Amino acid sequence: MVEIKNLTKLYGSHRAVDDLTITVEEGQIYGFLGPNGAGKSTTMNIMTGCLAATSGSVRINGYDILTQPKEAKKCIGYLPEQPPLYMDMTPREYLTFACGLKGIRGAKVREEIEKVAKMTQIEDHLDRLIKHLSKGYKQRVGIAQAVLGDPKLIILDEPTVGLDPKQITEIRELIRELGRGHTVILSSHILSEISSVCDKIMILRKGRLVACDTPEGLSRAMLGETTLSLTVDPCGKKLSSLSQITGVTGFDQKPSASDSGCVDLTITYSPEKDLRRDVSQAVSGLGGVILAMREVRLSLEDVFLELTDPGETGDANGAEAAPSGAETSENA
Amino acid sequence: MLVIYKKELKSYFNGMMGYVFIAFALAVIGVYTVAVSFLQSYPNFEYVLDSVRFLFVLIIPVLTMRTMAEEKRQRTDQLLYSSPVSTISIITGKFLAALTVFAVPLLISCAYPVLLGRFGIVNYKTAYAGILGFLLMGGAAIAIGIFLSALAESQMVSAVVSFACLLGCYLMPSLTNMLSSSALTSALGFAALFLLVAWMTYNTTRNVPLAAGVGVVGIGAMAALYMLKPAWLEGTFNTALNSLAVFSRYDTFVYGMFDLRSVVYFVTIIALFIFFTVQTVEKRRWA
């Protein structure tokens, strides 16, 4: 559906998009995820022909956006970051105009407008001036414009920004519905939104694609090792022999901050085998007492933070990364 | 193109802009018709149009200030640029809509020569050629206004700059009259122009050798020309400046001539500035 090849966009000397290569398959919902300034909007603007790339190519449904813009743009419905609404029009006039731009003519115009109005639930507001509509309804009019004419590819740039929680759930429901018949690409810097709606997540950082996978796949890939976090009262015994348990790949101990006289252990092992029982038995065997034991799972949030935080070296599977992940999941 | 045209036309008449423009234009034409044809008893409608020319300098920016600048500010241009519509048809649609609003008072004033004909002998040919010429002149001013609107960030800036430019065009003949037509004036004038071009080259490319090269070569050529063939430079700067005097091209119509050169001049200005506008918009996408 969409093929982006070696896309680069320079603003002066700043690389907004840096050698980005993406392939989007038909009939799925894709999510662009990244912190502010990661190049999401720029990429979308280039894909829709609003902006030209410094180098690289974009093909939509086989048409190059630069050399065959008309054919390519016919396949696209686009909602930019700020919905492009004419404030002194009513939604009906606005959608009629958008129909004209997309080449929808005659009796189909009414039909299409009614369809998208129903889909986005703006039927009751079709004849009010857009400037009098609330932010949520403006956003919906923008989405209605994007889905007008049943384009194969729908691109939504931060579709839920500024909406109240109820509206957000409604819009998400709408996007899921759209995903059944269309290819949808949406962007967000809110993780829960992406993970709840999208089939595939693409994480961007500084204009580069750092990961592209299903939500499950992403957290699995990141979870190279299972980390077990324990608080143990050693009762005067030495615990270092725990590292000898078969399957353990990492072992670390330090005095506990919360319980005096106790130690905090961090044990890592490969996720294929659950070692919790072995560890527990081994500690009891040594004469120690387990006060707390917790398996640390990386949530998608941790994956996102790790991939996008410029402070990290990118060594995501390293043992140092795990405790920071544990903290965030506790906070969440 | 038709879609854009319809939408633009609607937006002129959704607010007050279109009505105010037409009312103002009709009032001005009406007052001058009374003054020129009724009180001074001239049967020539083109004299009326000659007198109202100046007022159109004032009000054409009102017609064009919104066209591109407002789309940019409201970010609605993204809708246009992501639609399967070419840039040239967007600009042409906008131009034709503004021209239509401009044409409405002229169409109404088409009745005036007939009205005057009831009281005396009116040369209808010169009168209607005058109206057609006026429409073309308006078109040229609108094309310039739309171009400046595409450059400006807000409609106020666009209006002020358009007004200044159109006023400059209007006053150009008297400005050039103030300059002597000697070779030295021309050499200095062109040298200043090359300096400006060099500065603009530097501004867009940040390439010092290139900009300096443009400036040095241009000024050097002027100096050489002044030394060797001063006759070539006599009055050329004035001629060059006078070609910018869009509004004085209408004089031929006032004299009762349907001068094809003026028609071609206006059409060229329109085509050129629509082209410039398209390039400005496309460049924005590239920048």
Coordinates of C-alpha atoms in Angstrom, one line a residue:
Chain A
M1 CA 0.0 0.0 0.0
V2 CA 2.7 2.5 1.0
E3 CA 6.3 2.2 0.3
I4 CA 8.7 4.7 1.8
K5 CA 12.2 4.4 0.7
N6 CA 15.3 6.1 2.2
L7 CA 13.2 9.2 3.0
T8 CA 15.2 12.1 4.3
K9 CA 13.9 15.6 5.1
L10 CA 16.3 18.4 6.0
Y11 CA 15.2 21.6 7.6
G12 CA 18.4 23.6 7.2
S13 CA 20.9 21.4 8.9
H14 CA 18.3 19.7 11.1
R15 CA 17.4 16.2 10.0
A16 CA 13.6 15.9 10.7
V17 CA 13.4 12.5 8.9
D18 CA 16.5 10.5 8.5
D19 CA 16.8 7.8 5.9
L20 CA 13.4 6.3 6.8
T21 CA 12.3 3.1 5.0
I22 CA 8.8 1.8 5.7
T23 CA 6.4 -0.6 4.0
V24 CA 2.8 -0.5 5.0
E25 CA 0.6 -3.4 4.0
E26 CA -3.0 -3.2 3.1
G27 CA -5.9 -3.6 5.6
Q28 CA -4.1 -3.0 8.8
I29 CA -3.9 -0.2 11.3
Y30 CA -0.5 1.3 11.8
G31 CA 0.6 3.5 14.5
F32 CA 3.4 6.0 14.4
L33 CA 4.7 6.4 17.8
G34 CA 7.4 8.8 19.0
P35 CA 8.1 11.7 21.3
N36 CA 7.5 15.3 20.1
G37 CA 9.8 16.2 17.2
A38 CA 10.4 12.6 16.2
G39 CA 9.4 13.3 12.6
K40 CA 5.9 11.8 12.7
S41 CA 4.0 14.8 11.2
T42 CA 6.8 15.5 8.7
T43 CA 6.6 12.0 7.4
M44 CA 2.9 12.2 7.1
N45 CA 3.1 15.5 5.4
I46 CA 5.5 14.1 2.9
M47 CA 3.4 11.0 2.3
T48 CA 0.3 13.1 1.5
G49 CA 2.2 15.5 -0.8
C50 CA 1.9 18.6 1.4
L51 CA 5.7 18.7 1.7
A52 CA 8.4 17.5 -0.5
A53 CA 11.2 15.3 0.7
T54 CA 14.9 16.2 0.5
S55 CA 15.6 12.8 -0.9
G56 CA 14.0 9.4 -1.1
S57 CA 10.7 8.3 -2.5
V58 CA 7.1 7.6 -1.4
R59 CA 4.8 5.3 -3.4
I60 CA 1.1 5.1 -2.5
N61 CA -0.7 2.2 -4.0
G62 CA 2.1 2.0 -6.6
Y63 CA 1.9 5.7 -7.6
D64 CA 4.8 8.0 -6.8
I65 CA 3.6 11.0 -4.8
L66 CA 6.0 13.3 -6.7
T67 CA 5.6 12.2 -10.3
Q68 CA 2.0 11.0 -10.2
P69 CA 0.5 13.2 -7.5
K70 CA -3.1 13.1 -8.7
E71 CA -3.4 9.3 -8.8
A72 CA -1.5 8.9 -5.5
K73 CA -3.6 11.6 -3.7
K74 CA -6.8 10.0 -4.8
C75 CA -6.0 7.0 -2.6
I76 CA -5.4 9.2 0.5
G77 CA -7.7 10.7 3.1
Y78 CA -5.6 12.9 5.4
L79 CA -6.3 14.6 8.7
P80 CA -3.4 16.9 9.5
E81 CA -2.4 17.8 13.0
Q82 CA -4.6 20.8 13.0
P83 CA -7.8 20.0 11.2
P84 CA -8.0 22.1 8.0
L85 CA -11.4 23.6 8.6
Y86 CA -12.9 26.8 7.1
M87 CA -14.4 28.4 10.1
D88 CA -17.1 30.3 8.3
M89 CA -18.6 27.3 6.6
T90 CA -21.0 24.7 8.0
P91 CA -19.8 21.1 8.1
R92 CA -22.2 20.4 5.2
E93 CA -20.7 23.1 3.0
Y94 CA -17.2 22.1 4.1
L95 CA -17.8 18.4 3.2
T96 CA -19.4 19.4 -0.1
F97 CA -16.3 21.4 -0.9
A98 CA -14.1 18.5 0.1
C99 CA -16.2 16.2 -2.1
G100 CA -15.5 18.5 -5.0
L101 CA -11.8 18.5 -4.3
K102 CA -11.8 14.7 -4.3
G103 CA -13.7 14.5 -7.5
I104 CA -17.0 13.2 -6.0
R105 CA -19.8 14.5 -8.1
G106 CA -23.6 14.6 -8.5
A107 CA -25.9 12.5 -6.4
K108 CA -23.0 10.8 -4.7
V109 CA -22.1 13.9 -2.8
R110 CA -25.2 13.9 -0.6
E111 CA -24.9 10.1 -0.1
E112 CA -21.2 10.4 0.9
I113 CA -21.8 13.2 3.3
E114 CA -24.6 11.4 5.0
K115 CA -22.5 8.3 5.4
V116 CA -19.5 10.0 6.9
A117 CA -21.6 12.2 9.1
K118 CA -23.3 9.1 10.5
M119 CA -19.9 7.4 10.9
T120 CA -18.4 10.4 12.9
Q121 CA -21.7 11.2 14.6
I122 CA -22.0 14.8 13.4
E123 CA -25.4 14.5 11.8
D124 CA -27.0 16.9 14.3
H125 CA -24.3 19.5 13.7
L126 CA -24.2 19.6 9.9
D127 CA -25.8 23.0 9.6
R128 CA -24.0 24.9 12.3
L129 CA -21.0 27.1 11.5
I130 CA -17.8 25.2 12.2
K131 CA -16.4 28.1 14.3
H132 CA -19.3 27.5 16.8
L133 CA -18.5 23.8 17.2
S134 CA -16.6 22.4 20.1
K135 CA -13.0 21.1 19.7
G136 CA -14.2 17.5 19.7
Y137 CA -16.7 18.1 17.0
K138 CA -14.2 20.1 14.9
Q139 CA -11.9 17.1 15.1
R140 CA -14.7 14.9 14.0
V141 CA -15.5 17.1 11.0
G142 CA -11.8 16.8 10.1
I143 CA -12.0 13.0 10.4
A144 CA -15.2 13.0 8.3
Q145 CA -13.3 14.9 5.6
A146 CA -10.5 12.4 5.7
V147 CA -12.8 9.3 5.3
L148 CA -14.9 11.0 2.6
G149 CA -15.0 9.1 -0.7
D150 CA -13.7 5.9 0.9
P151 CA -10.0 6.4 0.3
K152 CA -7.9 3.2 0.5
L153 CA -5.5 4.8 2.8
I154 CA -6.5 7.0 5.8
I155 CA -3.8 9.0 7.5
L156 CA -4.7 10.6 10.8
D157 CA -2.2 12.9 12.6
E158 CA -2.9 12.8 16.3
P159 CA -6.6 12.3 15.9
T160 CA -7.5 12.3 19.5
V161 CA -5.5 15.3 20.7
G162 CA -7.6 17.7 22.8
L163 CA -10.6 15.5 23.1
D164 CA -12.3 14.4 26.4
P165 CA -12.0 10.8 27.5
K166 CA -15.4 9.8 26.2
Q167 CA -14.7 11.3 22.8
I168 CA -11.3 9.6 22.8
T169 CA -12.9 6.2 23.2
E170 CA -15.4 7.0 20.5
I171 CA -12.8 8.0 18.1
R172 CA -10.8 4.9 18.9
E173 CA -13.8 2.8 18.2
L174 CA -14.3 4.7 14.9
I175 CA -10.7 4.0 13.9
R176 CA -11.0 0.3 14.7
E177 CA -14.1 0.3 12.5
L178 CA -12.2 2.1 9.7
G179 CA -9.5 -0.5 10.0
R180 CA -11.8 -3.2 8.8
G181 CA -12.1 -1.7 5.3
H182 CA -9.2 0.6 5.0
T183 CA -5.5 0.9 5.7
V184 CA -5.1 3.4 8.5
I185 CA -2.0 5.1 9.7
L186 CA -2.3 7.2 12.8
S187 CA 0.3 9.0 14.9
S188 CA 0.4 9.7 18.5
H189 CA 2.8 10.2 21.3
I190 CA 0.3 8.5 23.7
L191 CA 1.3 4.9 24.0
S192 CA -2.0 3.4 25.3
E193 CA -3.8 4.9 22.4
I194 CA -1.5 3.2 19.8
S195 CA -1.3 -0.1 21.6
S196 CA -5.1 -0.4 22.0
V197 CA -5.9 0.4 18.4
C198 CA -3.1 -0.5 16.1
D199 CA -2.1 -3.8 14.6
K200 CA 1.4 -2.7 14.1
I201 CA 3.5 -0.1 15.9
M202 CA 6.3 1.9 14.3
I203 CA 8.4 3.7 16.8
L204 CA 10.3 6.7 15.5
R205 CA 13.1 8.5 17.2
K206 CA 14.9 11.5 15.7
G207 CA 13.5 10.8 12.3
R208 CA 14.6 7.1 12.3
L209 CA 12.5 4.0 12.6
V210 CA 13.8 2.2 15.7
A211 CA 11.2 -0.5 15.8
C212 CA 8.3 -1.9 13.8
D213 CA 6.2 -4.8 15.2
T214 CA 2.9 -5.9 16.7
P215 CA 2.4 -4.6 20.2
E216 CA 2.9 -8.2 21.6
G217 CA 5.9 -8.7 19.4
L218 CA 7.5 -5.5 20.6
S219 CA 7.3 -6.3 24.2
R220 CA 8.4 -9.9 23.6
A221 CA 11.4 -8.8 21.6
M222 CA 12.4 -6.3 24.2
L223 CA 12.0 -8.9 26.9
G224 CA 15.2 -10.7 26.1
E225 CA 15.5 -12.0 29.7
T226 CA 13.2 -12.4 32.6
T227 CA 14.2 -10.5 35.6
L228 CA 13.3 -11.6 39.1
S229 CA 13.5 -9.1 41.9
L230 CA 13.7 -10.4 45.4
T231 CA 14.0 -9.1 49.0
V232 CA 15.7 -11.8 51.1
D233 CA 16.6 -11.9 54.8
P234 CA 19.8 -14.0 54.6
C235 CA 19.8 -14.9 58.3
G236 CA 23.5 -14.6 58.3
K237 CA 24.0 -17.0 55.4
K238 CA 25.8 -16.3 52.1
L239 CA 23.6 -16.2 49.1
S240 CA 26.1 -16.0 46.2
S241 CA 25.6 -19.7 45.5
L242 CA 22.2 -18.8 44.0
S243 CA 24.0 -17.8 40.8
Q244 CA 24.9 -21.5 40.4
I245 CA 21.2 -22.5 39.8
T246 CA 21.0 -23.9 36.3
G247 CA 19.6 -21.4 33.9
V248 CA 20.5 -18.2 35.8
T249 CA 22.4 -15.8 33.6
G250 CA 22.8 -12.8 35.9
F251 CA 23.0 -12.3 39.7
D252 CA 23.4 -9.2 41.7
Q253 CA 22.9 -8.4 45.4
K254 CA 22.9 -5.2 47.4
P255 CA 21.7 -4.2 50.9
S256 CA 18.1 -3.5 50.9
A257 CA 17.0 0.1 51.3
S258 CA 13.7 -0.6 53.0
D259 CA 14.4 -3.5 55.3
S260 CA 17.6 -3.3 57.4
G261 CA 19.7 -6.4 57.4
C262 CA 18.1 -7.7 54.2
V263 CA 19.4 -7.8 50.7
D264 CA 17.8 -7.0 47.4
L265 CA 18.6 -9.6 44.8
T266 CA 18.3 -9.3 41.0
I267 CA 18.3 -12.6 39.2
T268 CA 18.0 -12.8 35.4
Y269 CA 17.3 -15.9 33.3
S270 CA 16.0 -16.7 29.9
P271 CA 12.2 -16.5 29.6
E272 CA 11.8 -20.1 28.3
K273 CA 12.0 -21.6 31.8
D274 CA 10.3 -20.3 34.8
L275 CA 12.9 -20.4 37.7
R276 CA 10.8 -18.9 40.4
R277 CA 10.3 -22.2 42.2
D278 CA 14.0 -23.1 41.9
V279 CA 15.1 -19.8 43.3
S280 CA 12.6 -20.0 46.2
Q281 CA 13.7 -23.5 47.1
A282 CA 17.4 -22.6 46.8
V283 CA 17.0 -19.7 49.2
S284 CA 15.1 -21.8 51.7
G285 CA 17.8 -24.5 51.3
L286 CA 20.4 -22.0 52.1
G287 CA 18.5 -21.0 55.2
G288 CA 17.3 -17.6 54.0
V289 CA 13.8 -16.2 54.1
I290 CA 12.1 -14.6 51.1
L291 CA 10.2 -11.4 52.0
A292 CA 9.2 -10.4 48.5
M293 CA 9.6 -11.8 45.1
R294 CA 8.4 -10.2 41.8
E295 CA 8.9 -11.0 38.2
V296 CA 9.6 -7.9 36.2
R297 CA 7.9 -7.6 32.9
L298 CA 8.6 -4.8 30.5
S299 CA 5.4 -3.0 29.6
L300 CA 5.0 -1.4 26.3
E301 CA 5.6 1.9 28.0
D302 CA 9.1 0.8 29.1
V303 CA 9.8 -0.4 25.6
F304 CA 8.8 2.9 24.2
L305 CA 10.8 4.9 26.8
E306 CA 13.8 2.7 26.2
L307 CA 13.7 3.0 22.5
T308 CA 13.0 6.7 22.4
D309 CA 15.0 8.0 25.4
P310 CA 18.2 9.5 23.9
G311 CA 19.9 9.0 27.3
E312 CA 19.9 5.2 26.9
T313 CA 22.7 3.7 24.8
G314 CA 20.2 1.5 23.0
D315 CA 21.4 -1.6 24.8
A316 CA 17.9 -2.6 25.6
N317 CA 18.5 -6.1 26.8
G318 CA 21.2 -5.2 29.2
A319 CA 20.8 -6.0 32.9
E320 CA 20.9 -2.2 33.8
A321 CA 17.9 -1.6 31.8
A322 CA 15.7 -3.9 33.7
P323 CA 15.5 -2.1 37.1
S324 CA 14.6 1.2 35.5
G325 CA 11.8 -0.7 33.7
A326 CA 10.7 -2.1 37.0
E327 CA 10.3 1.3 38.5
T328 CA 8.2 2.6 35.7
S329 CA 5.9 -0.3 35.7
E330 CA 5.4 0.2 39.5
N331 CA 4.5 3.8 39.0
A332 CA 2.1 2.9 36.2
Chain B
M1 CA -10.7 24.5 -10.5
L2 CA -14.4 25.0 -10.6
V3 CA -14.7 23.7 -7.1
I4 CA -12.1 26.2 -5.8
Y5 CA -13.8 28.9 -7.8
K6 CA -17.2 28.2 -6.4
K7 CA -15.9 28.0 -2.8
E8 CA -13.9 31.3 -3.1
L9 CA -16.9 33.1 -4.7
K10 CA -19.1 31.8 -1.9
S11 CA -16.7 33.0 0.8
Y12 CA -16.7 36.5 -0.7
F13 CA -20.5 36.6 -0.4
N14 CA -20.7 34.7 2.9
G15 CA -19.2 37.6 4.7
M16 CA -19.5 41.3 3.9
M17 CA -16.4 41.5 1.7
G18 CA -18.0 40.9 -1.7
Y19 CA -21.0 43.2 -1.0
V20 CA -18.9 46.0 0.4
F21 CA -16.5 45.8 -2.5
I22 CA -19.3 45.9 -5.1
A23 CA -21.2 48.6 -3.2
F24 CA -18.1 50.8 -2.9
A25 CA -17.1 50.3 -6.5
L26 CA -20.6 51.1 -7.7
A27 CA -20.7 54.2 -5.5
V28 CA -17.4 55.4 -6.8
I29 CA -18.3 54.8 -10.5
G30 CA -21.7 56.4 -9.9
V31 CA -20.3 59.5 -8.3
Y32 CA -17.8 59.9 -11.1
T33 CA -20.4 59.3 -13.8
V34 CA -22.4 62.1 -12.3
A35 CA -19.4 64.4 -12.1
V36 CA -17.8 63.6 -15.5
S37 CA -20.8 62.9 -17.7
F38 CA -23.7 64.8 -16.1
L39 CA -22.0 67.9 -14.7
Q40 CA -19.2 68.2 -17.1
S41 CA -21.2 66.7 -19.9
Y42 CA -18.6 64.4 -21.4
P43 CA -20.3 61.6 -23.3
N44 CA -17.2 59.4 -22.9
F45 CA -17.6 56.7 -20.3
E46 CA -13.9 55.8 -20.6
Y47 CA -13.2 59.2 -18.9
V48 CA -15.2 58.1 -15.9
L49 CA -13.1 54.9 -15.7
D50 CA -10.0 57.0 -16.1
S51 CA -10.9 59.0 -13.0
V52 CA -11.8 56.0 -10.8
R53 CA -8.6 54.1 -11.7
F54 CA -6.9 55.4 -8.6
L55 CA -9.6 54.2 -6.2
F56 CA -9.2 50.7 -7.5
V57 CA -5.6 50.8 -6.3
L58 CA -7.1 51.2 -2.9
I59 CA -9.6 48.4 -2.9
I60 CA -8.1 45.6 -4.9
P61 CA -5.9 44.6 -1.9
V62 CA -9.2 44.1 0.0
L63 CA -10.2 41.6 -2.6
T64 CA -7.0 39.6 -2.7
M65 CA -5.6 39.9 0.9
R66 CA -7.3 36.8 2.2
T67 CA -6.8 34.5 -0.8
M68 CA -3.6 32.7 0.1
A69 CA -2.6 34.3 3.5
E70 CA -5.7 33.1 5.3
E71 CA -5.4 29.6 4.0
K72 CA -1.9 29.5 5.3
R73 CA -2.9 30.9 8.7
Q74 CA -5.8 28.5 9.2
R75 CA -3.7 25.6 7.8
T76 CA -6.5 24.9 5.4
D77 CA -3.9 24.9 2.6
Q78 CA -3.0 21.3 3.7
L79 CA -6.4 20.2 2.6
L80 CA -5.9 21.7 -0.8
Y81 CA -2.3 20.4 -1.2
S82 CA -3.2 16.9 -0.1
S83 CA -6.2 16.8 -2.6
P84 CA -5.9 15.5 -6.1
V85 CA -6.0 19.0 -7.5
S86 CA -3.0 20.7 -9.1
T87 CA -1.6 23.9 -7.7
I88 CA -2.2 25.8 -10.9
S89 CA -5.9 25.1 -10.8
I90 CA -6.1 26.1 -7.2
I91 CA -4.5 29.5 -8.0
T92 CA -6.5 30.0 -11.2
G93 CA -9.7 29.2 -9.4
K94 CA -8.9 31.8 -6.8
F95 CA -7.9 34.3 -9.4
L96 CA -11.1 33.8 -11.4
A97 CA -13.3 34.2 -8.3
A98 CA -11.7 37.5 -7.4
L99 CA -12.0 38.6 -11.0
T100 CA -15.7 37.7 -11.0
V101 CA -16.3 39.9 -7.9
F102 CA -14.4 42.7 -9.6
A103 CA -16.4 42.2 -12.8
V104 CA -19.8 42.6 -11.1
P105 CA -19.8 46.4 -10.7
L106 CA -18.3 46.7 -14.2
L107 CA -21.1 44.6 -15.6
I108 CA -23.6 46.8 -13.9
S109 CA -21.9 49.9 -15.2
C110 CA -22.3 48.5 -18.7
A111 CA -25.7 50.0 -18.5
Y112 CA -24.4 53.6 -18.0
P113 CA -23.2 54.3 -21.6
V114 CA -26.7 53.2 -22.8
L115 CA -28.2 55.5 -20.2
L116 CA -26.0 58.4 -21.4
G117 CA -26.9 57.5 -25.0
R118 CA -30.4 58.7 -24.3
F119 CA -29.2 62.3 -23.8
G120 CA -26.6 62.6 -26.5
I121 CA -24.3 60.8 -28.9
V122 CA -22.1 58.2 -27.1
N123 CA -19.3 56.3 -28.8
Y124 CA -20.3 52.9 -27.5
K125 CA -17.2 51.2 -29.0
T126 CA -14.7 53.2 -27.0
A127 CA -17.0 53.0 -23.9
Y128 CA -17.2 49.2 -23.9
A129 CA -13.5 48.8 -25.0
G130 CA -12.8 51.0 -21.9
I131 CA -14.8 48.6 -19.7
L132 CA -13.0 45.6 -21.1
G133 CA -9.7 47.2 -20.7
F134 CA -10.6 48.1 -17.1
L135 CA -11.4 44.5 -16.4
L136 CA -8.0 43.4 -17.8
M137 CA -6.2 46.0 -15.7
G138 CA -8.1 44.8 -12.7
G139 CA -7.1 41.3 -13.5
A140 CA -3.5 42.3 -13.6
A141 CA -3.8 44.0 -10.2
I142 CA -5.6 41.0 -8.8
A143 CA -2.9 38.6 -10.0
I144 CA -0.3 40.8 -8.3
G145 CA -2.4 41.0 -5.1
I146 CA -2.7 37.2 -5.0
F147 CA 1.0 36.7 -5.5
L148 CA 1.7 39.1 -2.6
S149 CA -0.9 37.3 -0.5
A150 CA 1.0 34.0 -1.1
L151 CA 4.1 35.6 0.2
A152 CA 2.6 37.3 3.3
E153 CA 2.0 35.6 6.6
S154 CA -1.2 37.3 7.5
Q155 CA -4.0 39.1 5.6
M156 CA -3.1 42.4 7.1
V157 CA 0.5 42.2 5.9
S158 CA -0.8 41.1 2.6
A159 CA -3.2 44.0 2.3
V160 CA -0.6 46.6 3.3
V161 CA 2.1 45.2 1.0
S162 CA -0.3 44.9 -2.0
F163 CA -1.5 48.4 -1.4
A164 CA 2.1 49.7 -1.4
C165 CA 3.0 47.8 -4.5
L166 CA 0.0 48.8 -6.5
L167 CA 0.5 52.4 -5.3
G168 CA 4.1 52.2 -6.5
C169 CA 2.9 50.9 -9.9
Y170 CA 0.4 53.7 -10.1
L171 CA 2.9 56.4 -9.2
M172 CA 5.6 54.9 -11.4
P173 CA 5.2 57.4 -14.3
S174 CA 5.6 60.4 -12.1
L175 CA 8.5 58.8 -10.2
T176 CA 10.4 58.1 -13.4
N177 CA 9.7 61.6 -14.6
M178 CA 11.6 62.9 -11.5
L179 CA 14.7 60.9 -12.6
S180 CA 16.9 62.3 -15.3
S181 CA 17.2 60.1 -18.3
S182 CA 21.0 60.5 -18.5
A183 CA 23.3 57.5 -19.0
L184 CA 24.7 58.0 -15.5
T185 CA 21.3 57.7 -13.9
S186 CA 20.7 54.5 -15.8
A187 CA 24.1 53.0 -14.9
L188 CA 23.6 53.9 -11.2
G189 CA 20.0 52.6 -11.2
F190 CA 21.0 49.3 -12.8
A191 CA 24.0 49.0 -10.5
A192 CA 21.7 49.4 -7.5
L193 CA 19.4 46.8 -9.0
F194 CA 22.3 44.4 -9.3
L195 CA 23.3 45.1 -5.7
L196 CA 19.8 44.2 -4.7
V197 CA 19.9 41.0 -6.7
A198 CA 23.3 40.1 -5.1
W199 CA 21.8 40.7 -1.7
M200 CA 18.8 38.5 -2.5
T201 CA 21.1 35.8 -3.9
Y202 CA 23.0 35.8 -0.6
N203 CA 19.8 35.7 1.4
T204 CA 18.5 32.6 -0.4
T205 CA 21.7 30.7 -0.9
R206 CA 24.0 31.9 1.8
N207 CA 26.7 31.6 -0.7
V208 CA 29.1 34.6 -0.4
P209 CA 31.3 34.0 -3.5
L210 CA 28.2 33.5 -5.7
A211 CA 26.4 36.6 -4.4
A212 CA 29.5 38.7 -4.6
G213 CA 30.1 37.4 -8.1
V214 CA 26.6 38.4 -9.2
G215 CA 27.1 41.9 -7.7
V216 CA 30.6 42.4 -9.1
V217 CA 29.8 41.2 -12.6
G218 CA 26.6 43.2 -12.8
I219 CA 28.1 46.4 -11.5
G220 CA 31.2 45.9 -13.6
A221 CA 29.1 45.4 -16.7
M222 CA 27.3 48.6 -16.0
A223 CA 30.5 50.5 -15.4
A224 CA 32.0 49.2 -18.6
L225 CA 28.9 50.0 -20.6
Y226 CA 28.9 53.5 -19.2
M227 CA 32.5 54.0 -20.2
L228 CA 32.2 52.4 -23.6
K229 CA 28.7 52.9 -24.9
P230 CA 26.9 55.5 -22.8
A231 CA 24.4 56.1 -25.6
W232 CA 22.9 52.6 -24.9
L233 CA 22.1 53.6 -21.3
E234 CA 20.4 56.8 -22.1
G235 CA 16.9 56.6 -20.7
T236 CA 16.9 52.8 -20.5
F237 CA 16.4 52.7 -16.7
N238 CA 13.4 54.9 -17.0
T239 CA 12.0 52.6 -19.7
A240 CA 12.6 49.6 -17.5
L241 CA 10.8 51.3 -14.6
N242 CA 8.0 52.4 -16.8
S243 CA 7.2 48.9 -17.8
L244 CA 6.2 48.4 -14.2
A245 CA 3.6 51.1 -14.5
V246 CA 0.7 48.7 -14.8
F247 CA -2.0 51.3 -14.5
S248 CA -0.8 53.8 -17.1
R249 CA -1.2 51.0 -19.7
Y250 CA -4.8 51.9 -19.5
D251 CA -4.2 55.4 -20.9
T252 CA -4.6 54.0 -24.5
F253 CA -8.1 52.9 -23.7
V254 CA -8.9 56.4 -22.3
Y255 CA -7.7 57.9 -25.5
G256 CA -10.2 55.7 -27.3
M257 CA -7.9 53.2 -28.7
F258 CA -8.2 49.4 -28.4
D259 CA -4.5 48.9 -28.2
L260 CA -3.6 45.3 -28.6
R261 CA -0.2 45.9 -27.0
S262 CA -1.9 46.9 -23.8
V263 CA -4.2 43.9 -23.9
V264 CA -1.2 41.6 -24.4
Y265 CA 0.6 43.5 -21.6
F266 CA -2.2 42.9 -19.1
V267 CA -2.7 39.3 -20.1
T268 CA 1.1 38.7 -19.7
I269 CA 1.1 40.3 -16.3
I270 CA -1.8 38.1 -15.2
A271 CA -0.1 34.9 -16.6
L272 CA 3.2 35.8 -15.1
F273 CA 1.9 36.5 -11.6
I274 CA -0.2 33.4 -11.6
F275 CA 2.9 31.5 -12.5
F276 CA 4.9 33.3 -9.7
T277 CA 2.2 32.4 -7.2
V278 CA 2.2 28.7 -8.3
Q279 CA 6.0 28.7 -7.9
T280 CA 5.8 30.4 -4.5
V281 CA 3.4 27.8 -3.3
E282 CA 5.4 24.9 -4.7
K283 CA 8.6 26.4 -3.2
R284 CA 6.9 26.5 0.2
R285 CA 6.4 22.7 -0.2
W286 CA 10.1 22.3 -1.0
A287 CA 11.6 24.6 1.6

